């Protein structure tokens, strides 16, 4: 079969690396891809929001399966576009419809969905442009810290947490009145702050049943000790020791099952990944957010832990036969350490030559922001490379990732050296 993956990050390189190993896959394309995906498949220079061009590419290249890595095309309705075209009806597309992707595309929709399905989440209220004063009044009823969330997609910057009510008010005003995040902050969710430890849980669903995938912990802040601004993710660990059997049972019963049922109640045929961004408060799980795709950097640890053939699982999704499958996981620990460009998540330079990748030993090096200029590989983004390693525990796996993090070089290279410390 021929497979097309849409996206260009570390998640898509991990997916491509895995799918390329399937004996069922004879040709693999990644659009637009990066220097890493070009080593396991063929990069196709497509705009992933241009559905017509993607459809033409799929037909011309007789693609059987399209795996949508990133959220933007899903929120924009790529699945609805494929479903509406009879000439694409045989194609397996992994990713939900526009209605399903609202779980990620609209925080207000997600909160309302959770409330209606009694899924544990922070108490909240949504305010629309013109309701700034009502928002101020609601803030008065809350305790600090104050959590403000732009309703729509805001490139990971749409959540603002303030300690002082004055700052919360000013941010709310900027979001609603000044359209700080454009359309995305037409509505703002204000919610209760939950104090706990985060974990990312993933399922693959065919719309009827689901398969639970390995969980992971992501490290979002740029600085050591979880300080400084948020990033796309500086590294990840899987499995997560505190997500033990008892906790995961609560997650399945109180969160995953009601979510799958809730989507069915809305007649949303959801065929793809659901990413549950959870927080453990005491011993109880709460949902912080949903995403309609896999996480990045979580993918760089969970995909290497999946032993089963992903193309089989994806085919089962289309035919709603996922309940017949069991997935096998690597039980040892996987860790990934992201090397990022100096200055990220603020301004940074691109085009720096990367050396040493071929000298690494014992790790998988997944590319994110890289490109090849024909002769050498250069940096092309804030998050550059994810170095994934296995070990009998977090310490052992991380030691390998860190050893190789020192072997790879580019001007301005930075990484966090304290990953996993909070779990030991
Ligand atoms: P999100 O974009 O929804 O993932 O939010 C970004 C980050 O903000 C999350 O990963 C959490 O660390 C934090 N966050 C979001 N909502 C809450 C909340 N209600 N309580 C505490 N932290 C939160
Ligand atoms: N690691 C968080 C995300 O993919 O959104």
GROMACS .gro file of C-alpha atoms and ligand atoms in nm:
model
  452
    1UNK     CA    1   0.000   0.000   0.000
    2UNK     CA    2   0.096   0.363  -0.047
    3UNK     CA    3   0.080   0.599   0.248
    4UNK     CA    4   0.087   0.979   0.278
    5UNK     CA    5   0.162   1.151   0.611
    6UNK     CA    6   0.071   1.520   0.650
    7UNK     CA    7   0.299   1.737   0.863
    8UNK     CA    8   0.663   1.825   0.912
    9UNK     CA    9   0.755   1.778   1.279
   10UNK     CA   10   0.913   1.519   1.501
   11UNK     CA   11   0.575   1.349   1.535
   12UNK     CA   12   0.555   1.301   1.159
   13UNK     CA   13   0.914   1.171   1.142
   14UNK     CA   14   0.829   0.919   1.416
   15UNK     CA   15   0.514   0.812   1.228
   16UNK     CA   16   0.709   0.786   0.902
   17UNK     CA   17   0.990   0.590   1.066
   18UNK     CA   18   0.738   0.342   1.204
   19UNK     CA   19   0.521   0.308   0.893
   20UNK     CA   20   0.829   0.266   0.670
   21UNK     CA   21   0.906  -0.055   0.863
   22UNK     CA   22   0.571  -0.210   0.774
   23UNK     CA   23   0.600  -0.488   0.515
   24UNK     CA   24   0.261  -0.368   0.386
   25UNK     CA   25   0.388  -0.021   0.296
   26UNK     CA   26   0.555  -0.011  -0.047
   27UNK     CA   27   0.570   0.362  -0.086
   28UNK     CA   28   0.565   0.638   0.173
   29UNK     CA   29   0.524   1.010   0.115
   30UNK     CA   30   0.544   1.287   0.373
   31UNK     CA   31   0.409   1.634   0.299
   32UNK     CA   32   0.590   1.863   0.342
   33UNK     CA   33   0.822   1.661   0.571
   34UNK     CA   34   1.174   1.751   0.683
   35UNK     CA   35   1.531   1.626   0.637
   36UNK     CA   36   1.456   1.324   0.859
   37UNK     CA   37   1.139   1.211   0.684
   38UNK     CA   38   1.333   1.227   0.354
   39UNK     CA   39   1.551   0.944   0.488
   40UNK     CA   40   1.257   0.704   0.531
   41UNK     CA   41   1.021   0.821   0.255
   42UNK     CA   42   0.970   1.078  -0.017
   43UNK     CA   43   0.896   1.438   0.078
   44UNK     CA   44   0.618   1.599  -0.125
   45UNK     CA   45   0.609   1.979  -0.133
   46UNK     CA   46   0.236   2.019  -0.063
   47UNK     CA   47   0.053   2.279   0.142
   48UNK     CA   48  -0.135   2.065   0.397
   49UNK     CA   49  -0.422   2.314   0.411
   50UNK     CA   50  -0.476   2.294   0.034
   51UNK     CA   51  -0.714   1.996   0.023
   52UNK     CA   52  -0.765   2.006  -0.351
   53UNK     CA   53  -0.392   1.971  -0.421
   54UNK     CA   54  -0.366   1.692  -0.165
   55UNK     CA   55  -0.658   1.509  -0.329
   56UNK     CA   56  -0.494   1.542  -0.671
   57UNK     CA   57  -0.167   1.408  -0.529
   58UNK     CA   58  -0.351   1.116  -0.364
   59UNK     CA   59  -0.521   1.019  -0.690
   60UNK     CA   60  -0.213   1.062  -0.909
   61UNK     CA   61   0.003   0.856  -0.674
   62UNK     CA   62  -0.267   0.599  -0.591
   63UNK     CA   63  -0.235   0.662  -0.218
   64UNK     CA   64  -0.434   0.417  -0.003
   65UNK     CA   65  -0.390   0.579   0.336
   66UNK     CA   66  -0.356   0.939   0.456
   67UNK     CA   67  -0.238   0.998   0.813
   68UNK     CA   68  -0.298   1.354   0.928
   69UNK     CA   69  -0.028   1.442   1.178
   70UNK     CA   70  -0.111   1.799   1.268
   71UNK     CA   71  -0.433   1.959   1.384
   72UNK     CA   72  -0.471   2.248   1.138
   73UNK     CA   73  -0.602   2.045   0.839
   74UNK     CA   74  -0.837   1.852   1.069
   75UNK     CA   75  -0.984   2.164   1.225
   76UNK     CA   76  -1.014   2.307   0.872
   77UNK     CA   77  -1.210   1.998   0.760
   78UNK     CA   78  -0.982   1.775   0.553
   79UNK     CA   79  -1.185   1.470   0.647
   80UNK     CA   80  -1.513   1.631   0.543
   81UNK     CA   81  -1.350   1.723   0.211
   82UNK     CA   82  -1.234   1.363   0.153
   83UNK     CA   83  -1.573   1.223   0.259
   84UNK     CA   84  -1.751   1.450   0.014
   85UNK     CA   85  -1.547   1.327  -0.283
   86UNK     CA   86  -1.661   0.996  -0.425
   87UNK     CA   87  -1.329   0.942  -0.605
   88UNK     CA   88  -1.156   0.934  -0.262
   89UNK     CA   89  -1.400   0.702  -0.085
   90UNK     CA   90  -1.157   0.407  -0.084
   91UNK     CA   91  -0.884   0.608   0.088
   92UNK     CA   92  -0.830   0.545   0.460
   93UNK     CA   93  -0.792   0.882   0.632
   94UNK     CA   94  -0.675   0.894   0.992
   95UNK     CA   95  -0.816   1.200   1.165
   96UNK     CA   96  -1.161   1.321   1.270
   97UNK     CA   97  -1.410   1.539   1.085
   98UNK     CA   98  -1.433   1.911   1.147
   99UNK     CA   99  -1.705   1.848   1.407
  100UNK     CA  100  -1.483   1.599   1.595
  101UNK     CA  101  -1.179   1.824   1.569
  102UNK     CA  102  -1.374   2.090   1.759
  103UNK     CA  103  -1.259   1.907   2.072
  104UNK     CA  104  -0.928   2.079   1.999
  105UNK     CA  105  -1.043   2.368   1.777
  106UNK     CA  106  -1.281   2.520   2.032
  107UNK     CA  107  -1.211   2.523   2.405
  108UNK     CA  108  -1.569   2.636   2.464
  109UNK     CA  109  -1.703   2.335   2.271
  110UNK     CA  110  -1.470   2.102   2.461
  111UNK     CA  111  -1.574   2.241   2.801
  112UNK     CA  112  -1.944   2.221   2.715
  113UNK     CA  113  -1.893   1.864   2.587
  114UNK     CA  114  -1.721   1.763   2.911
  115UNK     CA  115  -1.987   1.924   3.124
  116UNK     CA  116  -2.269   1.750   2.933
  117UNK     CA  117  -2.093   1.414   2.963
  118UNK     CA  118  -1.994   1.456   3.330
  119UNK     CA  119  -1.623   1.432   3.243
  120UNK     CA  120  -1.407   1.577   3.523
  121UNK     CA  121  -1.256   1.913   3.429
  122UNK     CA  122  -1.198   2.255   3.587
  123UNK     CA  123  -1.509   2.468   3.657
  124UNK     CA  124  -1.540   2.742   3.393
  125UNK     CA  125  -1.741   3.008   3.217
  126UNK     CA  126  -1.709   3.135   2.860
  127UNK     CA  127  -1.721   3.502   2.761
  128UNK     CA  128  -1.772   3.645   2.412
  129UNK     CA  129  -1.658   3.979   2.267
  130UNK     CA  130  -1.880   4.246   2.427
  131UNK     CA  131  -1.893   4.059   2.762
  132UNK     CA  132  -1.566   4.187   2.905
  133UNK     CA  133  -1.734   4.343   3.210
  134UNK     CA  134  -1.918   4.019   3.289
  135UNK     CA  135  -1.579   3.848   3.261
  136UNK     CA  136  -1.429   4.093   3.514
  137UNK     CA  137  -1.714   4.017   3.752
  138UNK     CA  138  -1.661   3.642   3.712
  139UNK     CA  139  -1.289   3.686   3.787
  140UNK     CA  140  -1.387   3.849   4.119
  141UNK     CA  141  -1.558   3.523   4.217
  142UNK     CA  142  -1.245   3.315   4.145
  143UNK     CA  143  -0.931   3.251   4.346
  144UNK     CA  144  -0.585   3.310   4.193
  145UNK     CA  145  -0.413   3.190   3.981
  146UNK     CA  146  -0.653   3.282   3.700
  147UNK     CA  147  -0.660   3.067   3.386
  148UNK     CA  148  -0.769   3.235   3.059
  149UNK     CA  149  -0.799   3.037   2.737
  150UNK     CA  150  -0.858   3.167   2.387
  151UNK     CA  151  -1.134   2.955   2.238
  152UNK     CA  152  -0.967   2.878   1.904
  153UNK     CA  153  -0.626   2.757   1.784
  154UNK     CA  154  -0.355   3.004   1.883
  155UNK     CA  155  -0.033   2.817   1.800
  156UNK     CA  156   0.004   2.693   2.158
  157UNK     CA  157   0.003   3.048   2.299
  158UNK     CA  158  -0.367   3.081   2.377
  159UNK     CA  159  -0.354   2.987   2.746
  160UNK     CA  160  -0.260   3.262   2.992
  161UNK     CA  161  -0.222   3.202   3.365
  162UNK     CA  162  -0.207   3.511   3.590
  163UNK     CA  163  -0.138   3.540   3.960
  164UNK     CA  164  -0.282   3.890   3.994
  165UNK     CA  165  -0.639   3.980   3.914
  166UNK     CA  166  -0.525   4.306   3.750
  167UNK     CA  167  -0.319   4.105   3.499
  168UNK     CA  168  -0.606   3.863   3.441
  169UNK     CA  169  -0.839   4.156   3.370
  170UNK     CA  170  -0.591   4.320   3.133
  171UNK     CA  171  -0.535   3.993   2.945
  172UNK     CA  172  -0.907   3.930   2.920
  173UNK     CA  173  -0.956   4.283   2.784
  174UNK     CA  174  -0.680   4.233   2.527
  175UNK     CA  175  -0.821   3.900   2.418
  176UNK     CA  176  -1.184   4.006   2.387
  177UNK     CA  177  -1.160   4.377   2.297
  178UNK     CA  178  -0.825   4.400   2.116
  179UNK     CA  179  -0.854   4.054   1.954
  180UNK     CA  180  -0.510   3.960   2.085
  181UNK     CA  181  -0.535   3.620   1.914
  182UNK     CA  182  -0.759   3.737   1.630
  183UNK     CA  183  -1.063   3.515   1.569
  184UNK     CA  184  -0.930   3.264   1.821
  185UNK     CA  185  -1.001   3.500   2.112
  186UNK     CA  186  -1.352   3.604   2.003
  187UNK     CA  187  -1.448   3.381   2.294
  188UNK     CA  188  -1.246   3.325   2.610
  189UNK     CA  189  -1.283   3.044   2.861
  190UNK     CA  190  -1.202   3.144   3.221
  191UNK     CA  191  -1.146   2.842   3.440
  192UNK     CA  192  -1.045   2.721   3.780
  193UNK     CA  193  -0.674   2.654   3.828
  194UNK     CA  194  -0.596   2.288   3.897
  195UNK     CA  195  -0.286   2.209   4.097
  196UNK     CA  196  -0.134   1.876   4.004
  197UNK     CA  197   0.094   1.685   3.770
  198UNK     CA  198   0.021   1.649   3.397
  199UNK     CA  199   0.015   1.339   3.181
  200UNK     CA  200  -0.080   1.286   2.816
  201UNK     CA  201  -0.302   0.989   2.733
  202UNK     CA  202  -0.381   0.874   2.379
  203UNK     CA  203  -0.636   0.650   2.215
  204UNK     CA  204  -0.696   0.546   1.856
  205UNK     CA  205  -1.068   0.518   1.788
  206UNK     CA  206  -1.272   0.394   1.493
  207UNK     CA  207  -1.582   0.577   1.615
  208UNK     CA  208  -1.718   0.269   1.794
  209UNK     CA  209  -1.442   0.139   2.018
  210UNK     CA  210  -1.091   0.246   2.102
  211UNK     CA  211  -0.738   0.122   2.166
  212UNK     CA  212  -0.547   0.270   2.456
  213UNK     CA  213  -0.191   0.367   2.357
  214UNK     CA  214   0.102   0.427   2.592
  215UNK     CA  215   0.082   0.742   2.804
  216UNK     CA  216   0.361   1.000   2.821
  217UNK     CA  217   0.473   1.304   3.014
  218UNK     CA  218   0.574   1.613   2.821
  219UNK     CA  219   0.802   1.891   2.952
  220UNK     CA  220   0.655   2.217   2.826
  221UNK     CA  221   0.864   2.494   2.981
  222UNK     CA  222   1.191   2.612   2.827
  223UNK     CA  223   1.384   2.634   3.155
  224UNK     CA  224   1.525   2.387   3.404
  225UNK     CA  225   1.291   2.312   3.695
  226UNK     CA  226   0.988   2.391   3.477
  227UNK     CA  227   1.050   2.763   3.455
  228UNK     CA  228   1.020   3.024   3.182
  229UNK     CA  229   0.783   3.039   2.885
  230UNK     CA  230   0.596   2.744   2.736
  231UNK     CA  231   0.736   2.570   2.429
  232UNK     CA  232   0.599   2.307   2.195
  233UNK     CA  233   0.760   2.054   2.430
  234UNK     CA  234   1.122   2.003   2.538
  235UNK     CA  235   1.114   1.628   2.587
  236UNK     CA  236   0.901   1.336   2.701
  237UNK     CA  237   0.901   1.016   2.901
  238UNK     CA  238   0.689   0.700   2.860
  239UNK     CA  239   0.561   0.513   3.056
  240UNK     CA  240   0.480   0.756   3.338
  241UNK     CA  241   0.528   0.595   3.680
  242UNK     CA  242   0.244   0.781   3.856
  243UNK     CA  243  -0.006   0.680   3.585
  244UNK     CA  244  -0.043   0.342   3.753
  245UNK     CA  245  -0.315   0.083   3.700
  246UNK     CA  246  -0.562   0.235   3.945
  247UNK     CA  247  -0.519   0.583   3.797
  248UNK     CA  248  -0.550   0.459   3.437
  249UNK     CA  249  -0.867   0.269   3.529
  250UNK     CA  250  -1.020   0.597   3.649
  251UNK     CA  251  -0.905   0.764   3.328
  252UNK     CA  252  -1.075   0.499   3.115
  253UNK     CA  253  -1.397   0.491   3.316
  254UNK     CA  254  -1.445   0.860   3.384
  255UNK     CA  255  -1.281   1.020   3.083
  256UNK     CA  256  -1.210   0.798   2.782
  257UNK     CA  257  -1.533   0.596   2.769
  258UNK     CA  258  -1.762   0.898   2.825
  259UNK     CA  259  -1.570   1.088   2.556
  260UNK     CA  260  -1.615   0.815   2.294
  261UNK     CA  261  -1.983   0.779   2.391
  262UNK     CA  262  -2.032   1.156   2.395
  263UNK     CA  263  -1.904   1.181   2.038
  264UNK     CA  264  -2.141   0.903   1.932
  265UNK     CA  265  -2.431   1.085   2.096
  266UNK     CA  266  -2.352   1.386   1.880
  267UNK     CA  267  -2.341   1.158   1.571
  268UNK     CA  268  -1.978   1.250   1.514
  269UNK     CA  269  -1.793   0.969   1.336
  270UNK     CA  270  -1.453   1.013   1.497
  271UNK     CA  271  -1.182   0.803   1.331
  272UNK     CA  272  -0.841   0.899   1.454
  273UNK     CA  273  -0.640   0.981   1.762
  274UNK     CA  274  -0.778   1.149   2.072
  275UNK     CA  275  -0.515   1.311   2.292
  276UNK     CA  276  -0.630   1.366   2.650
  277UNK     CA  277  -0.420   1.632   2.824
  278UNK     CA  278  -0.479   1.531   3.186
  279UNK     CA  279  -0.381   1.656   3.526
  280UNK     CA  280  -0.368   1.436   3.835
  281UNK     CA  281  -0.496   1.626   4.136
  282UNK     CA  282  -0.444   1.414   4.445
  283UNK     CA  283  -0.534   1.075   4.299
  284UNK     CA  284  -0.800   1.202   4.059
  285UNK     CA  285  -0.770   1.269   3.685
  286UNK     CA  286  -0.909   1.588   3.526
  287UNK     CA  287  -0.905   1.694   3.161
  288UNK     CA  288  -0.703   2.009   3.088
  289UNK     CA  289  -0.752   1.986   2.713
  290UNK     CA  290  -0.832   1.759   2.422
  291UNK     CA  291  -0.634   1.740   2.100
  292UNK     CA  292  -0.749   1.567   1.784
  293UNK     CA  293  -0.407   1.421   1.695
  294UNK     CA  294  -0.100   1.272   1.856
  295UNK     CA  295   0.126   1.489   2.070
  296UNK     CA  296   0.471   1.616   1.989
  297UNK     CA  297   0.714   1.529   2.161
  298UNK     CA  298   0.495   1.250   2.305
  299UNK     CA  299   0.491   1.070   1.967
  300UNK     CA  300   0.868   1.041   1.974
  301UNK     CA  301   0.838   0.813   2.281
  302UNK     CA  302   0.504   0.640   2.231
  303UNK     CA  303   0.542   0.541   1.865
  304UNK     CA  304   0.876   0.363   1.925
  305UNK     CA  305   0.703   0.175   2.209
  306UNK     CA  306   0.430   0.036   1.980
  307UNK     CA  307   0.531  -0.304   1.847
  308UNK     CA  308   0.226  -0.363   1.625
  309UNK     CA  309   0.204  -0.260   1.260
  310UNK     CA  310   0.037   0.082   1.249
  311UNK     CA  311  -0.097   0.029   0.896
  312UNK     CA  312  -0.300  -0.270   1.024
  313UNK     CA  313  -0.444  -0.059   1.303
  314UNK     CA  314  -0.529   0.224   1.064
  315UNK     CA  315  -0.701  -0.012   0.820
  316UNK     CA  316  -0.903  -0.149   1.114
  317UNK     CA  317  -1.009   0.208   1.199
  318UNK     CA  318  -1.165   0.257   0.857
  319UNK     CA  319  -1.356  -0.071   0.879
  320UNK     CA  320  -1.451  -0.019   1.246
  321UNK     CA  321  -1.274  -0.337   1.348
  322UNK     CA  322  -1.041  -0.190   1.606
  323UNK     CA  323  -1.206  -0.404   1.879
  324UNK     CA  324  -1.052  -0.710   1.712
  325UNK     CA  325  -0.700  -0.577   1.765
  326UNK     CA  326  -0.461  -0.594   2.052
  327UNK     CA  327  -0.160  -0.368   2.043
  328UNK     CA  328   0.170  -0.478   2.184
  329UNK     CA  329   0.397  -0.233   2.361
  330UNK     CA  330   0.761  -0.229   2.450
  331UNK     CA  331   0.763  -0.241   2.831
  332UNK     CA  332   1.097  -0.066   2.880
  333UNK     CA  333   1.110   0.312   2.921
  334UNK     CA  334   1.151   0.552   2.631
  335UNK     CA  335   1.271   0.908   2.676
  336UNK     CA  336   1.323   1.187   2.427
  337UNK     CA  337   1.528   1.505   2.465
  338UNK     CA  338   1.465   1.795   2.228
  339UNK     CA  339   1.754   2.002   2.096
  340UNK     CA  340   1.622   2.350   2.022
  341UNK     CA  341   1.756   2.667   1.857
  342UNK     CA  342   1.911   2.936   2.078
  343UNK     CA  343   1.646   3.197   2.165
  344UNK     CA  344   1.347   2.962   2.117
  345UNK     CA  345   1.054   3.001   2.202
  346UNK     CA  346   1.137   3.367   2.127
  347UNK     CA  347   1.325   3.475   1.816
  348UNK     CA  348   1.591   3.242   1.684
  349UNK     CA  349   1.801   3.197   1.372
  350UNK     CA  350   1.764   2.921   1.115
  351UNK     CA  351   2.006   2.766   0.868
  352UNK     CA  352   2.270   2.651   1.119
  353UNK     CA  353   2.461   2.343   1.006
  354UNK     CA  354   2.389   2.031   1.215
  355UNK     CA  355   2.676   1.787   1.272
  356UNK     CA  356   2.719   1.461   1.458
  357UNK     CA  357   2.387   1.287   1.391
  358UNK     CA  358   2.564   0.988   1.234
  359UNK     CA  359   2.802   0.964   1.531
  360UNK     CA  360   2.523   0.904   1.784
  361UNK     CA  361   2.504   0.556   1.934
  362UNK     CA  362   2.196   0.381   2.070
  363UNK     CA  363   1.933   0.650   2.005
  364UNK     CA  364   1.671   0.725   1.743
  365UNK     CA  365   1.716   1.080   1.619
  366UNK     CA  366   1.384   1.226   1.502
  367UNK     CA  367   1.397   1.544   1.299
  368UNK     CA  368   1.157   1.832   1.359
  369UNK     CA  369   1.286   2.171   1.239
  370UNK     CA  370   1.548   2.056   0.989
  371UNK     CA  371   1.600   2.071   0.616
  372UNK     CA  372   1.861   1.951   0.375
  373UNK     CA  373   2.028   2.202   0.146
  374UNK     CA  374   2.152   1.922  -0.078
  375UNK     CA  375   2.487   1.873   0.095
  376UNK     CA  376   2.425   1.931   0.463
  377UNK     CA  377   2.141   1.928   0.712
  378UNK     CA  378   2.057   2.266   0.865
  379UNK     CA  379   1.823   2.393   1.134
  380UNK     CA  380   1.486   2.513   1.008
  381UNK     CA  381   1.277   2.571   1.321
  382UNK     CA  382   1.277   2.627   1.695
  383UNK     CA  383   1.256   2.264   1.794
  384UNK     CA  384   1.523   2.092   1.586
  385UNK     CA  385   1.582   1.726   1.679
  386UNK     CA  386   1.434   1.482   1.932
  387UNK     CA  387   1.675   1.219   2.064
  388UNK     CA  388   1.486   0.907   2.174
  389UNK     CA  389   1.640   0.625   2.378
  390UNK     CA  390   1.526   0.315   2.563
  391UNK     CA  391   1.632   0.191   2.905
  392UNK     CA  392   1.516  -0.021   3.195
  393UNK     CA  393   1.404   0.299   3.365
  394UNK     CA  394   1.395   0.675   3.315
  395UNK     CA  395   1.750   0.732   3.440
  396UNK     CA  396   1.903   0.472   3.210
  397UNK     CA  397   1.711   0.586   2.901
  398UNK     CA  398   1.783   0.953   2.965
  399UNK     CA  399   2.154   0.889   3.012
  400UNK     CA  400   2.169   0.762   2.651
  401UNK     CA  401   1.964   1.055   2.517
  402UNK     CA  402   2.188   1.303   2.702
  403UNK     CA  403   2.508   1.137   2.583
  404UNK     CA  404   2.393   1.177   2.225
  405UNK     CA  405   2.262   1.530   2.288
  406UNK     CA  406   2.625   1.622   2.351
  407UNK     CA  407   2.742   1.450   2.030
  408UNK     CA  408   2.511   1.646   1.799
  409UNK     CA  409   2.600   2.009   1.744
  410UNK     CA  410   2.472   2.326   1.586
  411UNK     CA  411   2.529   2.689   1.674
  412UNK     CA  412   2.300   2.795   1.959
  413UNK     CA  413   2.200   2.439   2.056
  414UNK     CA  414   2.004   2.424   2.384
  415UNK     CA  415   1.832   2.146   2.575
  416UNK     CA  416   1.695   2.092   2.922
  417UNK     CA  417   1.917   1.868   3.133
  418UNK     CA  418   1.664   1.804   3.412
  419UNK     CA  419   1.401   1.599   3.229
  420UNK     CA  420   1.250   1.317   3.431
  421UNK     CA  421   1.386   1.447   3.763
  422UNK     CA  422   1.034   1.516   3.887
  423UNK     CA  423   0.941   1.149   3.834
  424UNK     CA  424   1.230   0.990   4.021
  425LIG     P1  425  -0.336   2.392   2.696
  425LIG     O1  426  -0.295   2.475   2.579
  425LIG     O2  427  -0.483   2.384   2.719
  425LIG     O3  428  -0.264   2.260   2.699
  425LIG     O4  429  -0.277   2.466   2.824
  425LIG     C1  430  -0.140   2.491   2.832
  425LIG     C2  431  -0.091   2.460   2.970
  425LIG     O5  432  -0.153   2.547   3.065
  425LIG     C3  433  -0.128   2.321   3.018
  425LIG     O6  434  -0.039   2.225   2.973
  425LIG     C4  435  -0.122   2.340   3.168
  425LIG     O7  436   0.012   2.333   3.213
  425LIG     C5  437  -0.170   2.479   3.188
  425LIG     N1  438  -0.313   2.479   3.224
  425LIG     C6  439  -0.418   2.486   3.140
  425LIG     N2  440  -0.535   2.485   3.207
  425LIG     C7  441  -0.503   2.476   3.337
  425LIG     C8  442  -0.580   2.470   3.459
  425LIG     N3  443  -0.713   2.475   3.458
  425LIG     N4  444  -0.513   2.459   3.574
  425LIG     C9  445  -0.378   2.456   3.577
  425LIG     N5  446  -0.300   2.462   3.468
  425LIG    C10  447  -0.362   2.474   3.350
  426LIG     N1  448   0.293   1.805   2.352
  426LIG     C1  449   0.176   1.883   2.344
  426LIG     C2  450   0.114   1.887   2.213
  426LIG     O1  451   0.147   1.815   2.121
  426LIG     O2  452   0.022   1.967   2.198
   0.00000   0.00000   0.00000
